[in-house]
Tab-separated table of C-alpha atoms in Angstrom:
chain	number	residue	atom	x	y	z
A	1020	UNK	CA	0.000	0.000	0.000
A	1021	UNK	CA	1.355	3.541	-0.781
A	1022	UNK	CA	1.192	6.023	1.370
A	1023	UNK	CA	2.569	9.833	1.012
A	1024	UNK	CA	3.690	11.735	3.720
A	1025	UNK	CA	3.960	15.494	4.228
A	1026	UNK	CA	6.479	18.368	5.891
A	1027	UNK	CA	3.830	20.744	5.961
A	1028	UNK	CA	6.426	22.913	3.735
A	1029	UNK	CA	5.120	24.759	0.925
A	1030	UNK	CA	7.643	23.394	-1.296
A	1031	UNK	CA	6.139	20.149	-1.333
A	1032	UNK	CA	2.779	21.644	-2.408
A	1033	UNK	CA	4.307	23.794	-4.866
A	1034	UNK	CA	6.289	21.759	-7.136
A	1035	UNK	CA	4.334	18.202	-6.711
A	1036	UNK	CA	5.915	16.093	-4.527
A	1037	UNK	CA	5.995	14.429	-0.603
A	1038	UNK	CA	8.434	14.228	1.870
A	1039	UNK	CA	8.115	10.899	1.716
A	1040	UNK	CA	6.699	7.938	-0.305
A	1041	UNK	CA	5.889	4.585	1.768
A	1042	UNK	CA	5.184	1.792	0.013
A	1043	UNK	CA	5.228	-1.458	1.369
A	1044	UNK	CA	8.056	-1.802	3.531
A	1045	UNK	CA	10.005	0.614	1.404
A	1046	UNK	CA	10.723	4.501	2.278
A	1047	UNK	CA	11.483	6.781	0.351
A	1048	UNK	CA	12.290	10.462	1.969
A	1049	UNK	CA	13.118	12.949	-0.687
A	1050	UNK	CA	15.636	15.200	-0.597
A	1051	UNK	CA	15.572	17.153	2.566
A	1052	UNK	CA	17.862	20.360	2.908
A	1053	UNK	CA	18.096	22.543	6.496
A	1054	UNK	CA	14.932	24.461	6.717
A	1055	UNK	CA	13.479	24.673	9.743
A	1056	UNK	CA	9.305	23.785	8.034
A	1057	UNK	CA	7.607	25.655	11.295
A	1058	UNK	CA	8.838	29.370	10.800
A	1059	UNK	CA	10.784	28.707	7.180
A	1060	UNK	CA	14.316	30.129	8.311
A	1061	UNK	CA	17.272	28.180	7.546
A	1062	UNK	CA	20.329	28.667	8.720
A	1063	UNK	CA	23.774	29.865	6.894
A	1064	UNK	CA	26.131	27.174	8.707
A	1065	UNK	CA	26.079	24.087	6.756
A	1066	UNK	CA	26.310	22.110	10.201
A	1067	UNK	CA	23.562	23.888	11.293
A	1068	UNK	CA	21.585	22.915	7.887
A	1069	UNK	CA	22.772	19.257	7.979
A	1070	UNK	CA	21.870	18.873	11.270
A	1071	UNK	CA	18.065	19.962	10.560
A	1072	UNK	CA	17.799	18.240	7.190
A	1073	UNK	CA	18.731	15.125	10.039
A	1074	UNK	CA	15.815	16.022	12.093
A	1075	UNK	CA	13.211	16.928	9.262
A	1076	UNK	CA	14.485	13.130	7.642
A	1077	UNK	CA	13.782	11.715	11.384
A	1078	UNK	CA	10.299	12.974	11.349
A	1079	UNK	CA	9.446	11.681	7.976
A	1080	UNK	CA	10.980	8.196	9.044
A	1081	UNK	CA	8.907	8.769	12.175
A	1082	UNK	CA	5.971	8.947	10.250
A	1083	UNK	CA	5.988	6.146	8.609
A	1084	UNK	CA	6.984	4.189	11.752
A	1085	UNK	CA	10.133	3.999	10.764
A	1086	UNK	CA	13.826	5.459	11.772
A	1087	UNK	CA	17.374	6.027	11.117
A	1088	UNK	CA	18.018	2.472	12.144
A	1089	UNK	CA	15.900	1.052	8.702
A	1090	UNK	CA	18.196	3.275	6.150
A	1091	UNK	CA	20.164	1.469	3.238
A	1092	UNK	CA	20.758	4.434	1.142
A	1093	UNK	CA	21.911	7.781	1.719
A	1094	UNK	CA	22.911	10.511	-1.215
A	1095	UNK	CA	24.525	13.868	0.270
A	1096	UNK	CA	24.462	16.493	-2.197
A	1097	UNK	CA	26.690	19.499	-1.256
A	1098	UNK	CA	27.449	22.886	-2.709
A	1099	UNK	CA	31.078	23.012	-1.468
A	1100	UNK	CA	33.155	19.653	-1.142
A	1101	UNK	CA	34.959	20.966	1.595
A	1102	UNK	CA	31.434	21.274	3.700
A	1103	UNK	CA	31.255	17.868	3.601
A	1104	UNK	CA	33.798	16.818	6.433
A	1105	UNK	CA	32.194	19.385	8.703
A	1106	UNK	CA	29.626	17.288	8.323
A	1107	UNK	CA	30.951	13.915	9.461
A	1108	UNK	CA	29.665	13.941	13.512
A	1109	UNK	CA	26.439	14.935	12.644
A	1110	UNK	CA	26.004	12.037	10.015
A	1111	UNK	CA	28.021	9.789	12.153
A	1112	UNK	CA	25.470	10.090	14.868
A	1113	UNK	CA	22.539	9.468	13.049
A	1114	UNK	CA	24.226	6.745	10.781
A	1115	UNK	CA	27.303	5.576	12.370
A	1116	UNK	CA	25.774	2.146	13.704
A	1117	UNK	CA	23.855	1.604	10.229
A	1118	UNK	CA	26.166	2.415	7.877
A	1119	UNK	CA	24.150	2.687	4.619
A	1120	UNK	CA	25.211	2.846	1.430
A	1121	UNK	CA	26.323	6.233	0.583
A	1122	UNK	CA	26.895	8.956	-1.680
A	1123	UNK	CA	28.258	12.303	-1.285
A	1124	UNK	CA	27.574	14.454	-4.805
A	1125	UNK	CA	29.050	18.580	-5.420
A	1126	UNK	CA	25.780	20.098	-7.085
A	1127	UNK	CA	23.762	23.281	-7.554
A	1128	UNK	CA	20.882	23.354	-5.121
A	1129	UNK	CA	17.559	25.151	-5.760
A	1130	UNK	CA	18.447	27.927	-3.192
A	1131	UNK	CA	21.337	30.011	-2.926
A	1132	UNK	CA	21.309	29.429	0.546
A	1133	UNK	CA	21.237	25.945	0.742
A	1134	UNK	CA	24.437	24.343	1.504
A	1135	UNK	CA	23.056	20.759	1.907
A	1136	UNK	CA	20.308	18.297	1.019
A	1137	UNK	CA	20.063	14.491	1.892
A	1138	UNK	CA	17.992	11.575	0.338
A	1139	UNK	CA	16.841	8.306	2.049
A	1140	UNK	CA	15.863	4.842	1.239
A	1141	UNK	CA	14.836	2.900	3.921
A	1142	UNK	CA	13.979	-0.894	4.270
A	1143	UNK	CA	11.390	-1.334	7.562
A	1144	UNK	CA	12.535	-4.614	9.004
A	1145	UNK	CA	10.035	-7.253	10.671
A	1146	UNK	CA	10.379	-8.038	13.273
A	1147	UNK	CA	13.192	-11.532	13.895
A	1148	UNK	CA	11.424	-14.869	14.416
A	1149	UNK	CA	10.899	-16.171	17.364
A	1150	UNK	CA	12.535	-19.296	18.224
A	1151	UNK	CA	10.370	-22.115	18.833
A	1152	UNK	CA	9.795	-23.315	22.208
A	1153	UNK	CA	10.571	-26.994	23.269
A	1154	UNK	CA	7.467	-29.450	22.888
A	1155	UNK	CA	6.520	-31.890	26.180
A	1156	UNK	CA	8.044	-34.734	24.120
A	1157	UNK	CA	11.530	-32.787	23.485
A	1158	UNK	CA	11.861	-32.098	26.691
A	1159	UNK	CA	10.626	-35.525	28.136
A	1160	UNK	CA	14.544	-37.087	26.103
């Protein structure tokens, strides 16, 4: 079943598309950059950016009862390569114990100001069998 899930930003509503796209046990978060989507401010220090596009990604994943913890895929697209190590503890607490698959791309963003923008696949994992309990007769041997 597909499900679409909204920001609340006016971007999303503006040029056709969702934060994210569940379907099945796939998610798919677009790319998120570092606006803050209650008062529409974002912030010039790419650290500062990264670490909201984080939290704006969390609450889509949150959405769709999902987390950081179900990501496969990440693509970083940044404005300035150099940005990108600045980066690093901010990513490495949110993905550090996952380690997705990742890409890091130099690009033109959509807004001057924007210095970062991340993209998410995510894979929702059931949960792990149980293991069987002994029958009467095993444990009777």
């Amino acid at each position: 079943m597909r499900r679409l899930i909204s920001s609340g930003s006016p971007f999303e509503a503006a040029a056709g598309y969702s934060r994210a796209v569940v379907d099945g046990e796939w998610i798919f978060v677009s790319g998120t950059t570092g606006f803050d989507y209650s008062s529409m401010t974002i912030q010039d220090d790419v650290v500062a950016q990264c670490e909201q596009a984080l939290k704006n990604i969390a609450a889509a994943l949150k959405q769709a009862d999902s987390s950081f913890a179900d990501v496969v895929r990440v693509h970083y697209l940044m404005t300035v390569a150099a940005d990108f190590e600045r980066c690093w503890l901010a990513l490495g607490k949110a993905f550090g114990e996952v380690r997705p698959a990742a890409t890091m791309m130099v690009v033109g963003l959509a807004d001057p100001r924007m210095k970062i923008e991340i993209e998410v696949t995510a894979l929702r994992r059931k949960a792990a069998p149980r293991k069987k309990k002994a029958t009467a007769a095993r444990r009777k041997k």
